[in-house]
Amino acid sequence: MFLGILLVLVSMVLGARVVAAADQTVEIWALREDVRLEPAMPLTQDALVAKKVQFTSQGDADRYVSAREEIPEGARMLRSVGGEEFLPRDSWTDDPDRQLEDAPIPVLPSLLPKSLRVGDRVDVYFVASEDDAFPPKAAVVGATDIIVVNIPEGDGISGGESSATIRLARDKESGGMSLEDLVAHAANAKAVVVKHVAPEPK
């Protein structure tokens, strides 16, 4: 009789702990598996998926963005976050950044790296439109270390003239022409995009 009562009490205690643990489970935003966001890239709701997580303290939970919160328009990344990673509160902001500017750069498909992806950092060089010599007589550096935020898909990139919309991140790593000079060169010269590639590990 006593053993039966003891088992019932133990079951009640364990059940209460399970319920309490379930109450501490919260939903937070994480990046989709196929998404990686780099500094200055836009953060949008469709890049996120809700994940249920059980934290050991409220402080730990507060470090991440609750799935009950909507991402405001104009949000952008401050640091890198990879696929399936939880979204830290300090990894993004919706404060305007006067140093970021979008500039459409017309680029012939043959002058665009085939491996180019959104989020890549690139340099842009300009060659005179009438200069078809190889190697060209001269090339001018238009911009360095800027971030690709959009690439045309389908026929827009496979043939004819196309353009990649490049966001200019005016941070310590970026350089090159002023926006006015960049636009002027883009309208009157051929653009060549050079992608930054990390060295292969030895």
XYZ file of C-alpha atoms in Angstrom, residues 3-196:
194
model
C 4.790 1.570 -2.093
C 1.798 2.257 -4.320
C 1.219 5.690 -2.734
C 4.946 6.498 -3.114
C 4.873 5.630 -6.808
C 1.840 7.851 -7.316
C 3.565 10.775 -5.560
C 6.746 10.318 -7.614
C 4.701 10.245 -10.834
C 2.942 13.456 -9.821
C 6.256 15.202 -9.141
C 7.759 14.081 -12.446
C 4.599 15.103 -14.269
C 4.716 18.560 -12.706
C 8.338 18.958 -13.806
C 7.479 17.984 -17.371
C 4.632 20.510 -17.450
C 6.896 23.214 -15.994
C 9.561 22.467 -18.605
C 6.956 22.645 -21.371
C 5.867 26.043 -20.065
C 9.472 27.307 -20.495
C 9.576 26.323 -24.176
C 9.378 29.358 -26.461
C 9.334 29.976 -30.203
C 12.134 32.092 -31.646
C 13.149 33.057 -35.173
C 15.896 31.114 -36.948
C 17.226 31.471 -40.479
C 15.967 29.013 -43.065
C 18.338 26.186 -43.928
C 19.130 27.620 -47.374
C 19.738 31.186 -46.179
C 22.896 32.920 -45.034
C 22.866 36.641 -44.288
C 25.954 38.850 -44.268
C 26.465 42.355 -42.822
C 24.430 45.055 -44.648
C 22.145 42.495 -46.329
C 18.393 43.059 -45.869
C 16.567 40.962 -43.256
C 13.042 39.959 -44.286
C 10.373 37.750 -42.755
C 10.566 35.170 -45.569
C 14.187 34.371 -44.627
C 13.057 33.086 -41.219
C 11.365 30.048 -39.721
C 9.974 29.627 -36.187
C 11.767 27.119 -33.926
C 10.650 25.827 -30.530
C 13.443 26.044 -27.974
C 13.660 25.357 -24.245
C 15.992 27.808 -22.479
C 17.396 27.404 -18.990
C 16.900 31.068 -18.148
C 14.908 34.076 -19.306
C 18.168 35.909 -19.948
C 19.202 33.325 -22.525
C 15.804 33.529 -24.227
C 15.953 37.323 -24.372
C 19.140 37.150 -26.472
C 17.096 35.947 -29.451
C 14.118 37.341 -31.379
C 10.768 35.864 -30.393
C 8.707 34.408 -33.247
C 5.825 36.548 -31.983
C 7.713 39.648 -33.152
C 7.484 40.882 -36.744
C 10.635 41.961 -38.548
C 10.194 45.651 -39.456
C 10.596 46.946 -42.979
C 14.092 48.181 -43.714
C 15.803 45.765 -41.311
C 19.402 44.902 -42.217
C 22.106 42.657 -40.840
C 24.972 43.891 -38.667
C 26.858 40.581 -38.604
C 26.809 37.186 -40.289
C 24.183 34.569 -39.392
C 24.063 31.184 -41.147
C 21.345 28.758 -42.123
C 19.332 27.249 -39.230
C 21.048 29.537 -36.704
C 18.869 31.376 -34.198
C 18.496 35.104 -34.873
C 20.272 37.107 -32.126
C 18.786 40.485 -31.252
C 22.150 42.183 -31.697
C 22.740 40.748 -35.199
C 20.431 43.204 -36.998
C 18.907 46.681 -36.848
C 16.210 48.711 -38.547
C 18.012 52.016 -37.978
C 18.779 53.745 -41.302
C 22.387 53.629 -42.476
C 23.372 56.615 -44.578
C 26.458 54.747 -45.758
C 24.511 52.099 -47.704
C 23.359 52.817 -51.257
C 21.864 50.597 -53.984
C 23.308 51.048 -57.469
C 22.242 49.008 -60.544
C 25.347 48.095 -62.544
C 24.828 46.786 -66.120
C 27.126 43.803 -66.595
C 27.503 41.553 -69.652
C 27.081 37.879 -68.684
C 30.612 37.104 -69.885
C 31.999 39.694 -67.444
C 30.119 38.334 -64.418
C 31.501 35.417 -62.344
C 29.324 32.322 -62.793
C 29.723 31.508 -59.090
C 28.412 34.912 -57.987
C 25.842 34.719 -55.189
C 23.849 37.181 -53.126
C 25.994 38.244 -50.181
C 29.302 37.968 -52.032
C 31.762 40.828 -51.738
C 33.091 42.036 -55.068
C 35.221 44.654 -56.790
C 33.961 46.474 -59.896
C 36.310 47.584 -62.674
C 35.406 49.659 -65.711
C 36.835 49.356 -69.233
C 36.039 51.782 -72.047
C 33.058 50.523 -74.078
C 34.944 50.785 -77.375
C 38.010 48.974 -76.013
C 37.751 45.393 -77.358
C 41.481 44.720 -77.234
C 42.825 41.924 -75.084
C 44.193 42.741 -72.708
C 42.340 46.066 -72.584
C 44.414 49.210 -72.743
C 43.290 50.388 -69.311
C 40.896 49.495 -66.502
C 39.634 51.791 -63.771
C 38.681 50.631 -60.283
C 35.070 51.634 -59.711
C 34.366 50.127 -56.295
C 36.015 47.688 -53.931
C 34.616 45.314 -51.338
C 30.924 45.954 -52.008
C 28.055 43.566 -51.395
C 25.816 41.904 -54.010
C 22.176 42.048 -52.891
C 20.384 40.990 -56.073
C 21.234 38.992 -59.205
C 18.837 38.573 -62.175
C 17.546 35.042 -62.669
C 16.818 33.005 -65.800
C 17.203 34.712 -69.173
C 18.267 37.947 -67.507
C 21.662 36.512 -66.706
C 22.168 33.867 -69.397
C 22.365 36.048 -72.484
C 22.286 39.585 -73.821
C 22.773 42.468 -71.413
C 21.934 42.030 -67.771
C 22.518 43.853 -64.535
C 23.398 42.958 -60.994
C 22.051 45.305 -58.339
C 24.942 45.892 -56.001
C 24.652 47.444 -52.565
C 27.540 49.713 -51.734
C 28.566 49.165 -48.117
C 30.455 52.301 -47.184
C 32.263 50.737 -44.268
C 35.962 50.568 -43.410
C 36.477 47.704 -45.884
C 34.851 49.434 -48.872
C 36.430 51.894 -51.223
C 36.432 53.261 -54.750
C 34.616 56.034 -56.557
C 31.879 58.248 -55.221
C 28.348 57.156 -56.106
C 28.120 59.916 -58.741
C 31.305 58.766 -60.497
C 30.291 55.116 -60.220
C 26.952 55.765 -61.926
C 28.628 57.833 -64.655
C 31.140 55.082 -65.418
C 28.434 52.382 -65.331
C 26.462 54.284 -67.980
C 29.421 54.842 -70.309
C 31.790 51.888 -69.841
C 31.824 48.100 -69.561
C 31.754 46.811 -66.001
C 33.778 43.782 -64.937
C 32.865 42.182 -61.596
C 35.599 40.405 -59.618
C 34.432 38.156 -56.787
C 36.388 37.827 -53.543
